[in-house]
PDB file of C-alpha atoms (C1' of nucleotides) in Angstrom:
ATOM      1  CA  MET A  22      21.671 -15.072   4.103  1.00 54.00           C
ATOM      2  CA  ALA A  23      18.703 -13.467   5.409  1.00 75.00           C
ATOM      3  CA  THR A  24      14.741 -14.595   5.469  1.00 89.00           C
ATOM      4  CA  ILE A  25      13.136 -13.698   2.140  1.00 95.00           C
ATOM      5  CA  HIS A  26      10.563 -11.356   2.556  1.00 95.00           C
ATOM      6  CA  HIS A  27       7.389 -12.223   0.505  1.00 97.00           C
ATOM      7  CA  PRO A  28       4.983  -9.015   1.613  1.00 98.00           C
ATOM      8  CA  ASP A  29       1.068 -11.046   1.812  1.00 97.00           C
ATOM      9  CA  ILE A  30      -0.965 -10.471  -1.524  1.00 97.00           C
ATOM     10  CA  ARG A  31      -4.189  -9.148  -0.329  1.00 96.00           C
ATOM     11  CA  THR A  32      -2.446  -6.173   1.061  1.00 96.00           C
ATOM     12  CA  ILE A  33      -0.449  -5.631  -1.800  1.00 97.00           C
ATOM     13  CA  PRO A  34      -2.658  -2.542  -4.286  1.00 98.00           C
ATOM     14  CA  LEU A  35      -3.380  -3.203  -7.924  1.00 98.00           C
ATOM     15  CA  SER A  36      -0.942   0.078  -8.616  1.00 98.00           C
ATOM     16  CA  ALA A  37       1.915  -1.530  -7.285  1.00 98.00           C
ATOM     17  CA  VAL A  38       1.245  -4.634  -9.373  1.00 98.00           C
ATOM     18  CA  LEU A  39       0.509  -2.489 -13.058  1.00 98.00           C
ATOM     19  CA  ALA A  40       3.927  -0.668 -12.235  1.00 98.00           C
ATOM     20  CA  ALA A  41       6.121  -3.911 -10.997  1.00 98.00           C
ATOM     21  CA  LEU A  42       4.616  -5.208 -14.634  1.00 98.00           C
ATOM     22  CA  SER A  43       4.904  -2.169 -16.514  1.00 98.00           C
ATOM     23  CA  ASP A  44       8.863  -2.727 -16.582  1.00 98.00           C
ATOM     24  CA  PRO A  45       9.887  -4.285 -20.508  1.00 98.00           C
ATOM     25  CA  THR A  46      12.803  -6.006 -18.324  1.00 98.00           C
ATOM     26  CA  ARG A  47      10.385  -7.118 -15.995  1.00 98.00           C
ATOM     27  CA  LEU A  48       7.610  -7.505 -18.044  1.00 98.00           C
ATOM     28  CA  GLU A  49      10.372 -10.637 -19.690  1.00 97.00           C
ATOM     29  CA  ILE A  50      11.433 -11.705 -16.468  1.00 97.00           C
ATOM     30  CA  VAL A  51       7.698 -12.912 -15.545  1.00 98.00           C
ATOM     31  CA  ARG A  52       7.124 -14.531 -19.642  1.00 97.00           C
ATOM     32  CA  SER A  53      10.005 -16.655 -18.884  1.00 96.00           C
ATOM     33  CA  LEU A  54       8.256 -17.753 -15.167  1.00 97.00           C
ATOM     34  CA  ALA A  55       5.390 -17.905 -16.296  1.00 96.00           C
ATOM     35  CA  LYS A  56       6.743 -21.163 -18.804  1.00 94.00           C
ATOM     36  CA  LYS A  57       8.846 -22.411 -16.080  1.00 91.00           C
ATOM     37  CA  ALA A  58      11.074 -21.377 -12.533  1.00 86.00           C
ATOM     38  CA  CYS A  59      14.441 -19.872 -13.231  1.00 90.00           C
ATOM     39  CA  THR A  60      17.200 -18.671 -11.030  1.00 85.00           C
ATOM     40  CA  CYS A  61      18.293 -14.789 -11.992  1.00 74.00           C
ATOM     41  CA  GLY A  62      21.263 -16.251 -13.571  1.00 76.00           C
ATOM     42  CA  SER A  63      19.681 -18.884 -15.319  1.00 83.00           C
ATOM     43  CA  LEU A  64      16.888 -16.341 -16.981  1.00 89.00           C
ATOM     44  CA  ASP A  65      18.132 -14.819 -20.437  1.00 87.00           C
ATOM     45  CA  ILE A  66      17.880 -10.783 -19.712  1.00 93.00           C
ATOM     46  CA  GLU A  67      20.184  -8.512 -20.793  1.00 92.00           C
ATOM     47  CA  ALA A  68      20.511  -6.630 -17.733  1.00 95.00           C
ATOM     48  CA  SER A  69      23.523  -5.877 -15.850  1.00 96.00           C
ATOM     49  CA  LYS A  70      23.370  -8.074 -11.888  1.00 96.00           C
ATOM     50  CA  SER A  71      22.755  -5.575 -10.380  1.00 97.00           C
ATOM     51  CA  ALA A  72      19.926  -4.719 -12.604  1.00 97.00           C
ATOM     52  CA  LEU A  73      18.922  -7.889 -13.022  1.00 97.00           C
ATOM     53  CA  SER A  74      17.860  -8.027  -8.547  1.00 97.00           C
ATOM     54  CA  HIS A  75      16.997  -4.990  -8.233  1.00 98.00           C
ATOM     55  CA  HIS A  76      13.674  -6.142 -10.970  1.00 98.00           C
ATOM     56  CA  VAL A  77      13.686  -8.506  -9.332  1.00 98.00           C
ATOM     57  CA  LYS A  78      13.086  -7.395  -5.827  1.00 98.00           C
ATOM     58  CA  VAL A  79      10.554  -5.145  -7.409  1.00 98.00           C
ATOM     59  CA  LEU A  80       8.501  -7.840  -8.721  1.00 98.00           C
ATOM     60  CA  ARG A  81       8.947  -9.990  -5.526  1.00 98.00           C
ATOM     61  CA  GLN A  82       7.588  -6.848  -2.791  1.00 98.00           C
ATOM     62  CA  ALA A  83       4.559  -5.918  -5.232  1.00 98.00           C
ATOM     63  CA  GLY A  84       4.339  -9.516  -4.726  1.00 98.00           C
ATOM     64  CA  VAL A  85       4.393 -10.703  -8.355  1.00 98.00           C
ATOM     65  CA  ILE A  86       7.098 -13.756  -7.382  1.00 98.00           C
ATOM     66  CA  HIS A  87       8.406 -15.549  -4.685  1.00 97.00           C
ATOM     67  CA  GLN A  88      12.262 -16.703  -4.050  1.00 97.00           C
ATOM     68  CA  LYS A  89      13.444 -19.821  -2.564  1.00 95.00           C
ATOM     69  CA  ALA A  90      16.433 -20.231  -1.337  1.00 94.00           C
ATOM     70  CA  GLU A  91      18.575 -23.008  -2.763  1.00 94.00           C
ATOM     71  CA  GLY A  92      22.877 -22.831  -2.306  1.00 93.00           C
ATOM     72  CA  THR A  93      24.233 -19.635  -3.583  1.00 93.00           C
ATOM     73  CA  SER A  94      21.211 -19.794  -5.609  1.00 95.00           C
ATOM     74  CA  ARG A  95      17.545 -18.188  -5.597  1.00 95.00           C
ATOM     75  CA  VAL A  96      14.718 -20.494  -7.054  1.00 96.00           C
ATOM     76  CA  THR A  97      12.200 -18.171  -8.421  1.00 96.00           C
ATOM     77  CA  THR A  98       8.974 -18.707  -8.788  1.00 97.00           C
ATOM     78  CA  LEU A  99       5.854 -17.249 -10.442  1.00 97.00           C
ATOM     79  CA  ARG A 100       3.213 -16.509  -7.798  1.00 98.00           C
ATOM     80  CA  ARG A 101       0.390 -17.766 -10.193  1.00 97.00           C
ATOM     81  CA  GLU A 102      -1.954 -18.455  -7.768  1.00 98.00           C
ATOM     82  CA  GLU A 103      -2.027 -15.891  -5.946  1.00 98.00           C
ATOM     83  CA  LEU A 104      -2.711 -12.933  -7.588  1.00 98.00           C
ATOM     84  CA  ASP A 105      -5.018 -14.992 -10.205  1.00 98.00           C
ATOM     85  CA  ALA A 106      -7.005 -15.478  -6.369  1.00 98.00           C
ATOM     86  CA  ARG A 107      -6.283 -11.605  -5.698  1.00 98.00           C
ATOM     87  CA  PHE A 108      -6.806  -9.856  -9.858  1.00 98.00           C
ATOM     88  CA  PRO A 109      -8.816 -11.958 -11.845  1.00 98.00           C
ATOM     89  CA  GLY A 110      -7.932 -12.432 -14.506  1.00 98.00           C
ATOM     90  CA  LEU A 111      -4.611  -9.927 -14.403  1.00 98.00           C
ATOM     91  CA  LEU A 112      -1.820 -12.040 -14.633  1.00 98.00           C
ATOM     92  CA  ASP A 113      -2.922 -13.845 -18.045  1.00 98.00           C
ATOM     93  CA  SER A 114      -4.181 -10.768 -19.676  1.00 98.00           C
ATOM     94  CA  VAL A 115      -0.446  -9.790 -19.154  1.00 98.00           C
ATOM     95  CA  LEU A 116       1.207 -13.359 -20.423  1.00 98.00           C
ATOM     96  CA  ARG A 117      -1.785 -13.896 -23.606  1.00 98.00           C
ATOM     97  CA  ALA A 118      -1.258  -9.935 -24.783  1.00 97.00           C
ATOM     98  CA  LYS A 119       0.068  -9.993 -28.119  1.00 96.00           C
ATOM     99  CA  GLY A 120       2.032  -7.387 -30.269  1.00 95.00           C
ATOM    100  CA  PRO A 121       4.451  -4.954 -28.717  1.00 97.00           C
ATOM    101  CA  ILE A 122       6.170  -5.396 -25.064  1.00 95.00           C
TER     102      ILE A 122
ATOM    103  CA  MET B 222      -8.261  23.273 -31.199  1.00 57.00           C
ATOM    104  CA  ALA B 223      -5.903  21.751 -33.286  1.00 75.00           C
ATOM    105  CA  THR B 224      -7.434  17.954 -33.811  1.00 88.00           C
ATOM    106  CA  ILE B 225      -6.821  15.135 -30.302  1.00 94.00           C
ATOM    107  CA  HIS B 226      -4.465  12.729 -31.904  1.00 95.00           C
ATOM    108  CA  HIS B 227      -5.314   9.132 -30.303  1.00 97.00           C
ATOM    109  CA  PRO B 228      -3.168   6.676 -30.881  1.00 97.00           C
ATOM    110  CA  ASP B 229      -4.101   3.506 -33.373  1.00 97.00           C
ATOM    111  CA  ILE B 230      -4.508   1.104 -30.149  1.00 97.00           C
ATOM    112  CA  ARG B 231      -2.007  -1.825 -32.436  1.00 96.00           C
ATOM    113  CA  THR B 232       1.443   0.139 -32.049  1.00 96.00           C
ATOM    114  CA  ILE B 233       0.728   0.522 -27.644  1.00 97.00           C
ATOM    115  CA  PRO B 234       3.325  -1.628 -26.244  1.00 98.00           C
ATOM    116  CA  LEU B 235       1.868  -3.862 -23.359  1.00 98.00           C
ATOM    117  CA  SER B 236       4.235  -2.096 -20.943  1.00 98.00           C
ATOM    118  CA  ALA B 237       3.189   1.549 -21.949  1.00 98.00           C
ATOM    119  CA  VAL B 238      -1.182   0.642 -20.918  1.00 98.00           C
ATOM    120  CA  LEU B 239       0.430  -1.103 -18.045  1.00 98.00           C
ATOM    121  CA  ALA B 240       2.726   2.071 -16.947  1.00 98.00           C
ATOM    122  CA  ALA B 241      -0.385   3.830 -17.966  1.00 98.00           C
ATOM    123  CA  LEU B 242      -3.049   1.889 -15.147  1.00 98.00           C
ATOM    124  CA  SER B 243      -1.000   2.153 -13.304  1.00 98.00           C
ATOM    125  CA  ASP B 244      -0.444   5.894 -11.140  1.00 98.00           C
ATOM    126  CA  PRO B 245      -3.752   6.307  -8.775  1.00 98.00           C
ATOM    127  CA  THR B 246      -4.644   9.254 -10.014  1.00 98.00           C
ATOM    128  CA  ARG B 247      -4.970   7.363 -13.096  1.00 98.00           C
ATOM    129  CA  LEU B 248      -7.263   4.933 -12.125  1.00 98.00           C
ATOM    130  CA  GLU B 249      -9.311   6.974 -10.724  1.00 97.00           C
ATOM    131  CA  ILE B 250     -10.620   8.095 -13.899  1.00 97.00           C
ATOM    132  CA  VAL B 251     -10.321   4.850 -15.643  1.00 98.00           C
ATOM    133  CA  ARG B 252     -12.674   4.128 -13.204  1.00 97.00           C
ATOM    134  CA  SER B 253     -14.819   6.955 -12.937  1.00 96.00           C
ATOM    135  CA  LEU B 254     -15.377   6.566 -17.258  1.00 96.00           C
ATOM    136  CA  ALA B 255     -15.745   3.351 -17.041  1.00 96.00           C
ATOM    137  CA  LYS B 256     -18.587   5.261 -15.367  1.00 93.00           C
ATOM    138  CA  LYS B 257     -19.781   6.529 -17.213  1.00 91.00           C
ATOM    139  CA  ALA B 258     -17.726   9.860 -20.185  1.00 84.00           C
ATOM    140  CA  CYS B 259     -16.099  12.622 -19.005  1.00 89.00           C
ATOM    141  CA  THR B 260     -15.569  16.071 -19.167  1.00 84.00           C
ATOM    142  CA  CYS B 261     -12.303  16.515 -17.614  1.00 72.00           C
ATOM    143  CA  GLY B 262     -14.070  19.333 -14.611  1.00 75.00           C
ATOM    144  CA  SER B 263     -16.370  17.255 -13.833  1.00 82.00           C
ATOM    145  CA  LEU B 264     -13.912  14.356 -12.669  1.00 88.00           C
ATOM    146  CA  ASP B 265     -14.228  14.130  -8.775  1.00 87.00           C
ATOM    147  CA  ILE B 266     -10.005  13.570  -8.831  1.00 93.00           C
ATOM    148  CA  GLU B 267      -7.834  15.763  -6.079  1.00 92.00           C
ATOM    149  CA  ALA B 268      -5.584  17.232  -8.297  1.00 95.00           C
ATOM    150  CA  SER B 269      -4.806  20.215 -10.398  1.00 96.00           C
ATOM    151  CA  LYS B 270      -6.298  21.442 -13.722  1.00 96.00           C
ATOM    152  CA  SER B 271      -2.859  21.143 -15.152  1.00 97.00           C
ATOM    153  CA  ALA B 272      -1.698  18.021 -13.241  1.00 97.00           C
ATOM    154  CA  LEU B 273      -5.614  16.046 -14.310  1.00 97.00           C
ATOM    155  CA  SER B 274      -4.304  17.803 -18.044  1.00 97.00           C
ATOM    156  CA  HIS B 275      -1.423  15.659 -17.768  1.00 98.00           C
ATOM    157  CA  HIS B 276      -2.539  12.887 -16.203  1.00 98.00           C
ATOM    158  CA  VAL B 277      -5.452  13.075 -19.082  1.00 97.00           C
ATOM    159  CA  LYS B 278      -2.979  13.732 -21.313  1.00 98.00           C
ATOM    160  CA  VAL B 279      -1.249  10.129 -20.527  1.00 98.00           C
ATOM    161  CA  LEU B 280      -4.150   7.725 -20.723  1.00 98.00           C
ATOM    162  CA  ARG B 281      -5.022   9.520 -24.085  1.00 98.00           C
ATOM    163  CA  GLN B 282      -1.558   8.899 -25.713  1.00 98.00           C
ATOM    164  CA  ALA B 283      -1.538   5.165 -23.946  1.00 98.00           C
ATOM    165  CA  GLY B 284      -4.595   4.617 -26.327  1.00 98.00           C
ATOM    166  CA  VAL B 285      -6.917   3.815 -23.021  1.00 98.00           C
ATOM    167  CA  ILE B 286      -8.808   6.233 -23.364  1.00 98.00           C
ATOM    168  CA  HIS B 287     -11.349   8.742 -26.566  1.00 97.00           C
ATOM    169  CA  GLN B 288     -11.328  13.137 -26.433  1.00 96.00           C
ATOM    170  CA  LYS B 289     -14.367  14.585 -28.034  1.00 95.00           C
ATOM    171  CA  ALA B 290     -13.436  18.210 -28.217  1.00 94.00           C
ATOM    172  CA  GLU B 291     -17.253  19.582 -27.237  1.00 93.00           C
ATOM    173  CA  GLY B 292     -17.410  23.084 -26.977  1.00 92.00           C
ATOM    174  CA  THR B 293     -15.060  24.615 -24.206  1.00 92.00           C
ATOM    175  CA  SER B 294     -14.713  20.952 -22.345  1.00 94.00           C
ATOM    176  CA  ARG B 295     -13.363  17.544 -23.865  1.00 95.00           C
ATOM    177  CA  VAL B 296     -15.845  14.489 -22.972  1.00 95.00           C
ATOM    178  CA  THR B 297     -13.807  12.090 -22.252  1.00 96.00           C
ATOM    179  CA  THR B 298     -14.419   7.647 -22.975  1.00 96.00           C
ATOM    180  CA  LEU B 299     -12.570   4.606 -21.914  1.00 97.00           C
ATOM    181  CA  ARG B 300     -11.869   3.173 -25.671  1.00 98.00           C
ATOM    182  CA  ARG B 301     -13.260   0.332 -24.107  1.00 97.00           C
ATOM    183  CA  GLU B 302     -14.398  -2.082 -27.212  1.00 97.00           C
ATOM    184  CA  GLU B 303     -10.553  -1.495 -28.496  1.00 98.00           C
ATOM    185  CA  LEU B 304      -8.878  -2.129 -25.841  1.00 98.00           C
ATOM    186  CA  ASP B 305     -10.531  -5.350 -25.263  1.00 98.00           C
ATOM    187  CA  ALA B 306      -9.889  -6.137 -28.651  1.00 98.00           C
ATOM    188  CA  ARG B 307      -6.166  -5.660 -27.605  1.00 98.00           C
ATOM    189  CA  PHE B 308      -5.790  -6.799 -24.727  1.00 98.00           C
ATOM    190  CA  PRO B 309      -8.640  -9.552 -24.228  1.00 98.00           C
ATOM    191  CA  GLY B 310      -8.857  -8.825 -20.281  1.00 98.00           C
ATOM    192  CA  LEU B 311      -6.780  -6.388 -19.429  1.00 98.00           C
ATOM    193  CA  LEU B 312      -9.362  -3.522 -18.741  1.00 98.00           C
ATOM    194  CA  ASP B 313     -12.282  -5.765 -16.757  1.00 98.00           C
ATOM    195  CA  SER B 314      -9.511  -7.504 -14.247  1.00 98.00           C
ATOM    196  CA  VAL B 315      -8.449  -3.894 -13.366  1.00 98.00           C
ATOM    197  CA  LEU B 316     -12.187  -2.635 -12.820  1.00 98.00           C
ATOM    198  CA  ARG B 317     -13.151  -5.661 -11.376  1.00 98.00           C
ATOM    199  CA  ALA B 318      -9.905  -5.463  -8.974  1.00 97.00           C
ATOM    200  CA  LYS B 319     -10.526  -5.303  -5.146  1.00 96.00           C
ATOM    201  CA  GLY B 320      -8.867  -4.114  -1.687  1.00 96.00           C
ATOM    202  CA  PRO B 321      -6.875  -1.089  -2.418  1.00 97.00           C
ATOM    203  CA  ILE B 322      -5.636   0.314  -5.225  1.00 95.00           C
TER     204      ILE B 322
ATOM    205  C1'  DT C 151     -16.200  43.008 -28.583  1.00 91.12           C
ATOM    206  C1'  DC C 152     -15.295  41.097 -24.106  1.00 91.12           C
ATOM    207  C1'  DG C 153     -15.278  38.651 -19.742  1.00 91.12           C
ATOM    208  C1'  DT C 154     -15.522  33.680 -19.446  1.00 91.12           C
ATOM    209  C1'  DT C 155     -15.041  28.841 -18.460  1.00 91.12           C
ATOM    210  C1'  DA C 156     -12.789  24.940 -19.656  1.00 91.12           C
ATOM    211  C1'  DA C 157      -8.262  22.721 -20.553  1.00 91.12           C
ATOM    212  C1'  DT C 158      -3.060  23.274 -22.996  1.00 91.12           C
ATOM    213  C1'  DT C 159       1.508  23.871 -22.736  1.00 91.12           C
ATOM    214  C1'  DC C 160       5.858  25.614 -20.229  1.00 91.12           C
ATOM    215  C1'  DA C 161       9.932  26.342 -17.918  1.00 91.12           C
ATOM    216  C1'  DA C 162      11.399  24.567 -12.743  1.00 91.12           C
ATOM    217  C1'  DA C 163      11.131  22.387  -9.183  1.00 91.12           C
ATOM    218  C1'  DG C 164      10.607  18.273  -7.242  1.00 91.12           C
ATOM    219  C1'  DA C 165      10.235  13.770  -6.620  1.00 91.12           C
ATOM    220  C1'  DT C 166      11.127   8.628  -8.006  1.00 91.12           C
ATOM    221  C1'  DT C 167      13.023   4.643 -10.285  1.00 91.12           C
ATOM    222  C1'  DT C 168      16.736   2.475 -13.173  1.00 91.12           C
ATOM    223  C1'  DT C 169      21.368   1.738 -14.142  1.00 91.12           C
ATOM    224  C1'  DT C 170      25.536   1.560 -12.838  1.00 91.12           C
ATOM    225  C1'  DG C 171      30.152  -0.321 -10.860  1.00 91.12           C
ATOM    226  C1'  DA C 172      32.803  -1.769  -6.035  1.00 91.12           C
ATOM    227  C1'  DA C 173      32.313  -4.175  -1.942  1.00 91.12           C
ATOM    228  C1'  DC C 174      29.923  -7.002   0.046  1.00 91.12           C
ATOM    229  C1'  DA C 175      28.125 -11.902   2.079  1.00 91.12           C
ATOM    230  C1'  DA C 176      26.000 -16.801   1.762  1.00 91.12           C
ATOM    231  C1'  DT C 177      27.012 -21.315  -0.130  1.00 91.12           C
ATOM    232  C1'  DA C 178      30.107 -24.616  -1.956  1.00 91.12           C
ATOM    233  C1'  DT C 179      33.766 -26.977  -3.841  1.00 91.12           C
ATOM    234  C1'  DA C 180      39.182 -28.227  -5.284  1.00 91.12           C
TER     235       DA C 180
ATOM    236  C1'  DT D  94      41.300 -23.627   3.815  1.00 91.12           C
ATOM    237  C1'  DA D  95      41.827 -21.120  -0.172  1.00 91.12           C
ATOM    238  C1'  DT D  96      38.361 -20.155  -4.794  1.00 91.12           C
ATOM    239  C1'  DA D  97      34.475 -19.865  -7.093  1.00 91.12           C
ATOM    240  C1'  DT D  98      29.339 -18.953  -8.328  1.00 91.12           C
ATOM    241  C1'  DT D  99      25.414 -17.247  -7.144  1.00 91.12           C
ATOM    242  C1'  DG D 100      22.997 -12.241  -5.460  1.00 91.12           C
ATOM    243  C1'  DT D 101      22.388  -8.755  -2.448  1.00 91.12           C
ATOM    244  C1'  DT D 102      23.324  -3.514  -1.170  1.00 91.12           C
ATOM    245  C1'  DC D 103      25.255   0.379  -1.061  1.00 91.12           C
ATOM    246  C1'  DA D 104      26.174   5.262  -3.249  1.00 91.12           C
ATOM    247  C1'  DA D 105      26.820   7.985  -6.979  1.00 91.12           C
ATOM    248  C1'  DA D 106      25.097   8.981 -11.318  1.00 91.12           C
ATOM    249  C1'  DA D 107      21.655   9.063 -14.806  1.00 91.12           C
ATOM    250  C1'  DA D 108      17.718   9.307 -16.578  1.00 91.12           C
ATOM    251  C1'  DT D 109      11.998   9.434 -16.042  1.00 91.12           C
ATOM    252  C1'  DC D 110       8.071  10.861 -13.715  1.00 91.12           C
ATOM    253  C1'  DT D 111       4.666  14.000 -11.121  1.00 91.12           C
ATOM    254  C1'  DT D 112       3.496  18.899  -9.897  1.00 91.12           C
ATOM    255  C1'  DT D 113       3.267  24.009  -9.777  1.00 91.12           C
ATOM    256  C1'  DG D 114       1.741  27.979 -11.036  1.00 91.12           C
ATOM    257  C1'  DA D 115       2.000  30.958 -14.538  1.00 91.12           C
ATOM    258  C1'  DA D 116       1.125  32.311 -19.924  1.00 91.12           C
ATOM    259  C1'  DT D 117      -1.714  30.268 -23.617  1.00 91.12           C
ATOM    260  C1'  DT D 118      -5.328  28.882 -26.450  1.00 91.12           C
ATOM    261  C1'  DA D 119      -9.850  28.293 -28.714  1.00 91.12           C
ATOM    262  C1'  DA D 120     -15.146  28.572 -27.222  1.00 91.12           C
ATOM    263  C1'  DC D 121     -19.286  30.240 -26.057  1.00 91.12           C
ATOM    264  C1'  DG D 122     -22.643  33.993 -24.412  1.00 91.12           C
ATOM    265  C1'  DA D 123     -24.686  38.289 -22.677  1.00 91.12           C
TER     266       DA D 123
END
DNA sequence: TCGTTAATTCAAAGATTTTTGAACAATATA
DNA sequence: TATATTGTTCAAAAATCTTTGAATTAACGA
């Protein structure tokens, strides 16, 4: 597989991160990743595999997640420390939010 | 003018607030309102008045802003305390974020 | 009352996102 | 080598969002 591109977090606009997080499916993915790293397939999300692939790509391009090829899978993790440095408090507030998603 | 509807902040999904904040024009509006209350007309935003009206409506429906009729204008304010109570840290992180919008 | 100001609404156009399913690529395993 | 697994990519369809300009509404002041 070609190398997976991860944008420099400093170049990412705030609006892009907010847009990436503003989709309920992607919020689910992020909240799941906050608990533990996952491969796409092991995510318990209701979506076709191409839709899931799309959402994961949006999150990656927004600098929210990191992926590493591992065999035929991709191990996906939150770019938590980097995000916290770039947008202090943002991810925490999203992960801790109560009520309707 | 008919009364202006402001949704109960407890019913607003996190994704709706993030979606409202994910547009650069709306982020500008919010950042401007964080400094001082405004009428639509006094906002220094590049957009037609109907586009501005649309964006302000999206922010109002997402519970981000409050509007009060005052003569022919509408005085617009951030629902800061309510938002802080519902999504602690979210607005602060958005307002303090450095770098590209 | 008439004109002005401030802003909303509407419908249409334009743009962007999301979903789908089929085809494809890369790796692993029998 | 064949086959299964994991995930990507593509193009088309569907859905959603944004912008525009014209028409409208409401409140104010002369």
